[in-house]
Amino acid sequence: MAKRKQFKISVDRNQTISDIGAMAPVPAPNATGDISPERLAHLKELMAKPVAAQSKKDEEEDRVESLIPADAERLIPMDKLKAAPDEWNFFGRPSPEQYGLIYMSVFKYGLWHPCTVWEQEDGSYMILGGHTRHLVYHELHEVTGDDKYLSIPCKVYKHDSISEATARRIIILSNVAQRAQEDTNARIRCYAEMARLEKEEAFYGAGVDVATAVSKIFGVSRSTVFFYRRLGKLIEPLLSAFDQRLITVRIADILADLSEDLQKYVYDKEYHLKITSSMGKALKNAKTVEDIEDIINTPTKKKEKYQYVFSTKIEKPENFDFVPIAVKSDEVKVFKDFLRKSLDQAEGLSEQTKDILLKMIKG
């Protein structure tokens, strides 16, 4: 049976963890809680199915640990945990299928990743990461009656060690990989909310602008942050089309410049499936439905290609390509002198390439 290393737990109570990875045999069900008979039957069916352990550690979890290390890891009684406010945790629950896989994995292999919680002044703990794991433990206790599900391993932030803004950052980073990977709406909300939090309380200090700070926190490029925040201007049907890969990144970026009314018109007419990158400049200036029609119905002019024949006294090596360059006739000598001098500074070019270029200049 798969196992993981024991948690390093600092405890101020007598509870201990002998093996988090392997689960002891489950006793006979003793469900006396608030689960309906139908739900109870479904959970029992899940527990009988084979499942692989959910052992992969998300990059976002690693990022949380490196950016904002927790103060301790310990077992927390389930009745001391409470959910974060809905306006903080906007991800929603996983699908029934995803929940089922997590439920079966925890039942058969144990909890691979602890929850992340924030200690409150009243002695309770707010869940920042692990709402689903908390629910799984609750249901497993109801189904099995096993008291080991009455406490759950948690990474703990002390009440005075982080601010409310930092707690909200942790919620976003703890959930973004699982919930926002295939949901563009959620990722847009993540970047927008993180930008708002950065304005409220700068994570990297006053010397870093908002977009750069957000990109560093998520471990993405600055342009990625800008792009997803721009996608927030798309109407829902077009955003869904982007999620379904019906429109490209470039087309989505073009459509984001249109007003909501024109976006709706484009979608209703299915023009989003006909738009090409070459229409971008014209669409950027579109103000009316008539503008859209003119752009869509104007034949695209194909770019002309020209062929020229030239000769050289130098044989082209097998792994070389010719690069066409045009220079004004009276500037050829100046260009050759420039190229000759530049080759001395071109550290990225091989000596073979430099040698061929010099021979062609002389020829």
CSV table of C-alpha atoms in Angstrom, one decimal:
chain,number,residue,atom,x,y,z
A,1,MET,CA,0.0,0.0,0.0
A,2,ALA,CA,1.3,3.4,-0.9
A,3,LYS,CA,2.7,5.5,1.9
A,4,ARG,CA,4.0,9.0,2.3
A,5,LYS,CA,6.5,10.4,4.8
A,6,GLN,CA,5.1,11.3,8.2
A,7,PHE,CA,4.2,14.9,8.8
A,8,LYS,CA,6.5,16.9,11.1
A,9,ILE,CA,3.9,17.9,13.6
A,10,SER,CA,4.3,20.3,16.4
A,11,VAL,CA,1.5,19.5,18.9
A,12,ASP,CA,0.3,20.9,22.2
A,13,ARG,CA,-2.0,17.9,22.8
A,14,ASN,CA,-1.6,14.1,23.1
A,15,GLN,CA,-2.7,13.2,19.6
A,16,THR,CA,-0.1,11.5,17.4
A,17,ILE,CA,0.1,10.2,13.9
A,18,SER,CA,1.7,6.9,13.3
A,19,ASP,CA,1.2,6.6,9.6
A,20,ILE,CA,-0.7,9.2,7.5
A,21,GLY,CA,-0.3,7.3,4.2
A,22,ALA,CA,-1.7,3.9,5.0
A,23,MET,CA,-5.2,3.5,6.3
A,24,ALA,CA,-6.1,0.9,9.0
A,25,PRO,CA,-8.9,-1.6,8.1
A,26,VAL,CA,-12.3,0.2,8.1
A,27,PRO,CA,-14.7,-0.9,10.8
A,28,ALA,CA,-18.3,-1.8,10.1
A,29,PRO,CA,-20.4,1.3,9.0
A,30,ASN,CA,-22.0,3.1,11.8
A,31,ALA,CA,-23.6,6.1,10.1
A,32,THR,CA,-25.7,8.1,12.6
A,33,GLY,CA,-25.1,11.5,11.1
A,34,ASP,CA,-26.9,13.7,8.6
A,35,ILE,CA,-26.2,11.8,5.4
A,36,SER,CA,-29.3,10.6,3.5
A,37,PRO,CA,-29.7,6.9,2.9
A,38,GLU,CA,-29.2,7.5,-0.9
A,39,ARG,CA,-26.0,9.4,-0.2
A,40,LEU,CA,-24.8,6.7,2.2
A,41,ALA,CA,-25.4,4.0,-0.4
A,42,HIS,CA,-23.5,6.0,-3.0
A,43,LEU,CA,-20.5,6.5,-0.7
A,44,LYS,CA,-20.3,2.9,0.1
A,45,GLU,CA,-20.3,2.0,-3.6
A,46,LEU,CA,-17.4,4.4,-4.1
A,47,MET,CA,-15.5,2.8,-1.2
A,48,ALA,CA,-15.7,-0.6,-2.9
A,49,LYS,CA,-14.1,0.7,-6.2
A,50,PRO,CA,-10.4,0.6,-7.0
A,51,VAL,CA,-8.7,3.9,-7.4
A,52,ALA,CA,-5.1,5.3,-7.7
A,53,ALA,CA,-3.7,7.4,-5.0
A,54,GLN,CA,-3.9,11.1,-5.5
A,55,SER,CA,-0.2,11.7,-4.7
A,56,LYS,CA,0.9,14.4,-7.1
A,57,LYS,CA,2.0,17.6,-5.4
A,58,ASP,CA,0.7,20.7,-7.2
A,59,GLU,CA,3.2,23.4,-8.2
A,60,GLU,CA,0.8,25.9,-6.6
A,61,GLU,CA,1.1,24.1,-3.3
A,62,ASP,CA,4.9,24.3,-3.5
A,63,ARG,CA,4.5,28.0,-4.4
A,64,VAL,CA,2.4,28.7,-1.3
A,65,GLU,CA,5.0,26.9,0.9
A,66,SER,CA,7.9,28.8,-0.6
A,67,LEU,CA,6.2,32.2,-0.6
A,68,ILE,CA,4.3,32.0,2.7
A,69,PRO,CA,5.6,29.2,4.9
A,70,ALA,CA,3.2,27.9,7.5
A,71,ASP,CA,4.0,28.1,11.2
A,72,ALA,CA,3.3,24.5,12.1
A,73,GLU,CA,1.6,21.2,11.0
A,74,ARG,CA,-0.7,19.5,13.4
A,75,LEU,CA,-3.9,17.5,13.8
A,76,ILE,CA,-6.9,19.8,14.2
A,77,PRO,CA,-10.3,18.6,15.4
A,78,MET,CA,-12.9,18.7,12.6
A,79,ASP,CA,-15.4,20.7,14.7
A,80,LYS,CA,-12.9,23.5,15.1
A,81,LEU,CA,-12.7,24.1,11.3
A,82,LYS,CA,-14.9,26.5,9.5
A,83,ALA,CA,-15.1,27.4,5.8
A,84,ALA,CA,-13.6,30.6,4.4
A,85,PRO,CA,-16.2,33.3,3.4
A,86,ASP,CA,-17.8,32.7,-0.1
A,87,GLU,CA,-16.4,36.0,-1.3
A,88,TRP,CA,-12.9,34.8,-0.5
A,89,ASN,CA,-13.3,31.3,-1.9
A,90,PHE,CA,-15.0,31.8,-5.3
A,91,PHE,CA,-14.0,28.4,-6.8
A,92,GLY,CA,-17.0,26.3,-5.9
A,93,ARG,CA,-16.9,22.6,-5.3
A,94,PRO,CA,-15.4,20.0,-7.7
A,95,SER,CA,-17.6,17.9,-10.0
A,96,PRO,CA,-19.2,14.8,-8.6
A,97,GLU,CA,-16.6,12.7,-10.5
A,98,GLN,CA,-13.7,14.6,-9.2
A,99,TYR,CA,-15.1,14.5,-5.6
A,100,GLY,CA,-15.6,10.7,-6.0
A,101,LEU,CA,-11.9,10.2,-7.0
A,102,ILE,CA,-10.7,12.3,-4.0
A,103,TYR,CA,-13.1,10.5,-1.6
A,104,MET,CA,-11.9,7.0,-2.7
A,105,SER,CA,-8.2,8.0,-2.6
A,106,VAL,CA,-8.5,9.3,0.9
A,107,PHE,CA,-10.4,6.2,2.1
A,108,LYS,CA,-8.0,3.7,0.6
A,109,TYR,CA,-4.6,5.6,0.9
A,110,GLY,CA,-5.1,8.3,3.4
A,111,LEU,CA,-4.6,12.1,3.1
A,112,TRP,CA,-1.6,12.9,0.9
A,113,HIS,CA,-1.8,16.7,1.5
A,114,PRO,CA,-2.8,18.4,4.7
A,115,CYS,CA,-5.4,21.2,4.7
A,116,THR,CA,-4.2,24.8,5.1
A,117,VAL,CA,-5.9,26.7,7.9
A,118,TRP,CA,-5.7,30.1,9.6
A,119,GLU,CA,-6.0,30.3,13.4
A,120,GLN,CA,-8.8,32.6,14.6
A,121,GLU,CA,-9.0,34.7,17.8
A,122,ASP,CA,-12.0,32.5,19.0
A,123,GLY,CA,-9.9,29.3,18.8
A,124,SER,CA,-11.4,28.1,15.5
A,125,TYR,CA,-9.5,27.6,12.3
A,126,MET,CA,-10.5,29.0,8.9
A,127,ILE,CA,-9.9,26.7,6.0
A,128,LEU,CA,-7.8,28.4,3.3
A,129,GLY,CA,-7.0,25.2,1.3
A,130,GLY,CA,-8.8,21.9,1.6
A,131,HIS,CA,-12.5,22.5,1.8
A,132,THR,CA,-13.1,19.3,-0.2
A,133,ARG,CA,-10.7,17.2,2.0
A,134,HIS,CA,-12.6,18.5,5.0
A,135,LEU,CA,-15.9,17.4,3.6
A,136,VAL,CA,-14.4,14.0,2.7
A,137,TYR,CA,-13.3,13.5,6.3
A,138,HIS,CA,-16.7,14.5,7.5
A,139,GLU,CA,-18.5,12.0,5.2
A,140,LEU,CA,-16.0,9.2,5.9
A,141,HIS,CA,-16.7,9.6,9.7
A,142,GLU,CA,-20.4,9.4,9.0
A,143,VAL,CA,-20.1,6.3,6.9
A,144,THR,CA,-17.5,4.4,8.9
A,145,GLY,CA,-17.9,5.7,12.4
A,146,ASP,CA,-14.1,5.7,12.7
A,147,ASP,CA,-13.0,8.4,15.1
A,148,LYS,CA,-9.7,8.9,13.2
A,149,TYR,CA,-11.7,11.1,10.9
A,150,LEU,CA,-12.6,13.4,13.8
A,151,SER,CA,-9.3,15.2,13.3
A,152,ILE,CA,-7.5,16.2,10.1
A,153,PRO,CA,-3.8,17.0,9.4
A,154,CYS,CA,-3.4,20.8,8.7
A,155,LYS,CA,-0.7,23.3,7.9
A,156,VAL,CA,-1.4,26.1,10.4
A,157,TYR,CA,-0.9,29.9,10.1
A,158,LYS,CA,-1.1,31.6,13.5
A,159,HIS,CA,-3.7,34.4,13.8
A,160,ASP,CA,-1.1,37.2,14.0
A,161,SER,CA,1.4,35.8,11.5
A,162,ILE,CA,-0.6,36.7,8.3
A,163,SER,CA,-3.0,39.4,7.3
A,164,GLU,CA,-6.5,39.0,5.8
A,165,ALA,CA,-5.0,40.0,2.3
A,166,THR,CA,-2.4,37.2,2.7
A,167,ALA,CA,-5.0,34.7,3.8
A,168,ARG,CA,-7.0,35.5,0.6
A,169,ARG,CA,-3.8,35.1,-1.5
A,170,ILE,CA,-3.3,31.6,0.0
A,171,ILE,CA,-6.9,30.6,-0.9
A,172,ILE,CA,-6.3,31.6,-4.5
A,173,LEU,CA,-2.9,29.9,-4.8
A,174,SER,CA,-4.1,26.7,-3.1
A,175,ASN,CA,-7.1,26.3,-5.5
A,176,VAL,CA,-5.9,27.8,-8.8
A,177,ALA,CA,-4.3,24.6,-10.1
A,178,GLN,CA,-7.2,22.3,-9.4
A,179,ARG,CA,-10.1,24.5,-10.2
A,180,ALA,CA,-8.8,27.1,-12.7
A,181,GLN,CA,-6.7,25.0,-15.0
A,182,GLU,CA,-9.5,24.4,-17.4
A,183,ASP,CA,-11.9,27.2,-16.3
A,184,THR,CA,-10.8,30.5,-17.9
A,185,ASN,CA,-13.4,32.3,-15.8
A,186,ALA,CA,-11.8,31.2,-12.6
A,187,ARG,CA,-8.3,32.0,-13.8
A,188,ILE,CA,-9.5,35.5,-14.8
A,189,ARG,CA,-11.0,36.0,-11.4
A,190,CYS,CA,-7.7,34.7,-9.8
A,191,TYR,CA,-5.5,37.3,-11.6
A,192,ALA,CA,-8.0,40.1,-11.1
A,193,GLU,CA,-8.5,39.4,-7.4
A,194,MET,CA,-4.7,39.0,-6.8
A,195,ALA,CA,-4.2,42.4,-8.5
A,196,ARG,CA,-6.8,44.0,-6.2
A,197,LEU,CA,-5.1,42.4,-3.2
A,198,GLU,CA,-1.7,43.7,-4.4
A,199,LYS,CA,-3.1,47.2,-4.5
A,200,GLU,CA,-4.5,46.7,-1.0
A,201,GLU,CA,-1.3,45.3,0.5
A,202,ALA,CA,1.8,45.0,-1.6
A,203,PHE,CA,3.4,41.5,-1.3
A,204,TYR,CA,6.8,42.4,-2.8
A,205,GLY,CA,6.9,46.0,-1.4
A,206,ALA,CA,6.4,49.4,-3.0
A,207,GLY,CA,9.0,49.0,-5.7
A,208,VAL,CA,7.2,46.4,-7.8
A,209,ASP,CA,4.2,47.2,-10.0
A,210,VAL,CA,1.0,45.3,-9.7
A,211,ALA,CA,1.2,43.2,-12.9
A,212,THR,CA,4.8,42.2,-12.2
A,213,ALA,CA,3.9,41.2,-8.6
A,214,VAL,CA,1.0,39.1,-9.7
A,215,SER,CA,3.1,37.4,-12.3
A,216,LYS,CA,5.8,36.6,-9.8
A,217,ILE,CA,3.2,35.2,-7.2
A,218,PHE,CA,1.7,32.9,-9.8
A,219,GLY,CA,5.0,32.0,-11.5
A,220,VAL,CA,3.8,33.1,-14.9
A,221,SER,CA,4.8,35.8,-17.4
A,222,ARG,CA,3.7,39.4,-17.1
A,223,SER,CA,2.0,39.1,-20.5
A,224,THR,CA,0.0,36.1,-19.3
A,225,VAL,CA,-1.5,38.2,-16.5
A,226,PHE,CA,-2.4,41.0,-18.9
A,227,PHE,CA,-3.9,38.5,-21.4
A,228,TYR,CA,-6.2,36.8,-18.8
A,229,ARG,CA,-7.3,40.1,-17.4
A,230,ARG,CA,-8.2,41.3,-20.9
A,231,LEU,CA,-10.3,38.1,-21.4
A,232,GLY,CA,-12.5,39.4,-18.6
A,233,LYS,CA,-13.9,41.7,-21.2
A,234,LEU,CA,-15.3,38.8,-23.2
A,235,ILE,CA,-19.0,37.8,-23.0
A,236,GLU,CA,-19.6,34.4,-21.5
A,237,PRO,CA,-20.4,32.5,-24.8
A,238,LEU,CA,-17.1,33.7,-26.4
A,239,LEU,CA,-15.2,32.8,-23.2
A,240,SER,CA,-16.7,29.4,-23.4
A,241,ALA,CA,-15.7,29.1,-27.1
A,242,PHE,CA,-12.1,30.0,-26.0
A,243,ASP,CA,-12.2,27.2,-23.3
A,244,GLN,CA,-13.4,24.8,-25.9
A,245,ARG,CA,-10.5,25.8,-28.2
A,246,LEU,CA,-12.9,27.0,-30.9
A,247,ILE,CA,-11.1,30.3,-31.0
A,248,THR,CA,-7.4,30.9,-30.6
A,249,VAL,CA,-5.6,33.1,-28.1
A,250,ARG,CA,-5.1,35.7,-30.9
A,251,ILE,CA,-8.7,35.8,-31.9
A,252,ALA,CA,-9.9,36.0,-28.2
A,253,ASP,CA,-7.5,39.0,-27.8
A,254,ILE,CA,-9.0,40.7,-30.9
A,255,LEU,CA,-12.6,40.1,-29.8
A,256,ALA,CA,-11.9,41.5,-26.3
A,257,ASP,CA,-11.6,45.0,-27.9
A,258,LEU,CA,-15.2,44.9,-29.2
A,259,SER,CA,-18.2,46.2,-27.2
A,260,GLU,CA,-20.5,43.7,-25.6
A,261,ASP,CA,-23.2,44.3,-28.2
A,262,LEU,CA,-20.8,43.7,-31.1
A,263,GLN,CA,-19.4,40.6,-29.3
A,264,LYS,CA,-22.9,39.2,-29.0
A,265,TYR,CA,-23.6,40.0,-32.7
A,266,VAL,CA,-20.4,38.2,-33.7
A,267,TYR,CA,-21.3,35.2,-31.6
A,268,ASP,CA,-24.9,35.0,-32.8
A,269,LYS,CA,-23.7,35.1,-36.4
A,270,GLU,CA,-20.9,32.6,-35.7
A,271,TYR,CA,-18.4,35.0,-37.1
A,272,HIS,CA,-16.0,34.2,-34.3
A,273,LEU,CA,-15.4,31.0,-36.2
A,274,LYS,CA,-14.5,32.9,-39.4
A,275,ILE,CA,-12.4,35.7,-38.0
A,276,THR,CA,-8.7,35.6,-38.9
A,277,SER,CA,-5.7,37.3,-37.4
A,278,SER,CA,-5.4,39.6,-40.4
A,279,MET,CA,-8.8,41.1,-39.5
A,280,GLY,CA,-7.4,42.3,-36.1
A,281,LYS,CA,-6.5,45.8,-37.0
A,282,ALA,CA,-9.9,46.5,-38.7
A,283,LEU,CA,-11.9,44.9,-35.9
A,284,LYS,CA,-10.1,47.0,-33.4
A,285,ASN,CA,-11.8,50.1,-34.9
A,286,ALA,CA,-15.2,48.5,-35.5
A,287,LYS,CA,-18.0,50.5,-33.9
A,288,THR,CA,-21.2,49.2,-35.6
A,289,VAL,CA,-22.8,46.0,-37.0
A,290,GLU,CA,-22.1,47.3,-40.5
A,291,ASP,CA,-18.4,47.6,-39.7
A,292,ILE,CA,-18.4,43.9,-38.7
A,293,GLU,CA,-20.2,42.9,-41.8
A,294,ASP,CA,-17.8,44.8,-44.1
A,295,ILE,CA,-14.8,43.2,-42.4
A,296,ILE,CA,-16.2,39.7,-42.5
A,297,ASN,CA,-17.4,39.9,-46.1
A,298,THR,CA,-14.4,41.7,-47.6
A,299,PRO,CA,-12.2,39.1,-49.4
A,300,THR,CA,-8.9,38.7,-47.8
A,301,LYS,CA,-6.1,39.8,-50.1
A,302,LYS,CA,-3.4,37.2,-50.3
A,303,LYS,CA,0.1,38.4,-49.8
A,304,GLU,CA,2.1,38.5,-53.0
A,305,LYS,CA,5.3,36.5,-53.2
A,306,TYR,CA,8.2,37.3,-55.4
A,307,GLN,CA,10.9,34.9,-56.6
A,308,TYR,CA,14.4,36.1,-57.6
A,309,VAL,CA,17.4,34.1,-58.8
A,310,PHE,CA,20.9,34.9,-57.6
A,311,SER,CA,24.3,33.3,-57.9
A,312,THR,CA,27.2,32.9,-55.5
A,313,LYS,CA,30.7,31.5,-55.8
A,314,ILE,CA,30.4,29.9,-52.4
A,315,GLU,CA,28.9,26.5,-52.1
A,316,LYS,CA,26.2,26.3,-49.4
A,317,PRO,CA,27.0,23.8,-46.7
A,318,GLU,CA,24.4,21.1,-46.1
A,319,ASN,CA,23.1,22.4,-42.8
A,320,PHE,CA,22.9,26.1,-43.9
A,321,ASP,CA,20.0,28.3,-45.2
A,322,PHE,CA,20.1,31.4,-47.4
A,323,VAL,CA,18.6,34.5,-45.7
A,324,PRO,CA,17.3,37.1,-48.3
A,325,ILE,CA,18.4,40.6,-47.6
A,326,ALA,CA,17.8,43.7,-49.8
A,327,VAL,CA,20.0,46.8,-49.6
A,328,LYS,CA,19.9,50.0,-51.6
A,329,SER,CA,22.4,49.8,-54.5
A,330,ASP,CA,24.5,52.7,-53.4
A,331,GLU,CA,24.7,51.4,-49.8
A,332,VAL,CA,26.0,47.9,-50.5
A,333,LYS,CA,29.6,48.8,-49.6
A,334,VAL,CA,28.5,50.5,-46.4
A,335,PHE,CA,26.4,47.4,-45.5
A,336,LYS,CA,29.3,45.0,-46.2
A,337,ASP,CA,31.6,47.1,-43.9
A,338,PHE,CA,28.9,47.1,-41.2
A,339,LEU,CA,28.4,43.3,-41.5
A,340,ARG,CA,32.1,42.7,-41.4
A,341,LYS,CA,32.5,44.7,-38.2
A,342,SER,CA,29.4,43.2,-36.6
A,343,LEU,CA,30.6,39.6,-37.0
A,344,ASP,CA,33.3,40.3,-34.5
A,345,GLN,CA,30.6,41.0,-31.8
A,346,ALA,CA,28.2,38.2,-32.8
A,347,GLU,CA,28.8,35.8,-30.0
A,348,GLY,CA,25.8,33.6,-30.9
A,349,LEU,CA,27.1,32.7,-34.4
A,350,SER,CA,29.4,29.8,-35.0
A,351,GLU,CA,32.9,30.3,-36.5
A,352,GLN,CA,31.7,28.3,-39.5
A,353,THR,CA,28.8,30.7,-40.1
A,354,LYS,CA,31.1,33.8,-39.7
A,355,ASP,CA,33.5,32.2,-42.2
A,356,ILE,CA,30.8,31.6,-44.8
A,357,LEU,CA,29.5,35.2,-44.4
A,358,LEU,CA,32.9,36.7,-44.8
A,359,LYS,CA,33.5,34.7,-48.0
A,360,MET,CA,30.2,35.8,-49.4
A,361,ILE,CA,31.0,39.5,-48.6
A,362,LYS,CA,34.3,39.2,-50.4
A,363,GLY,CA,32.7,37.3,-53.3
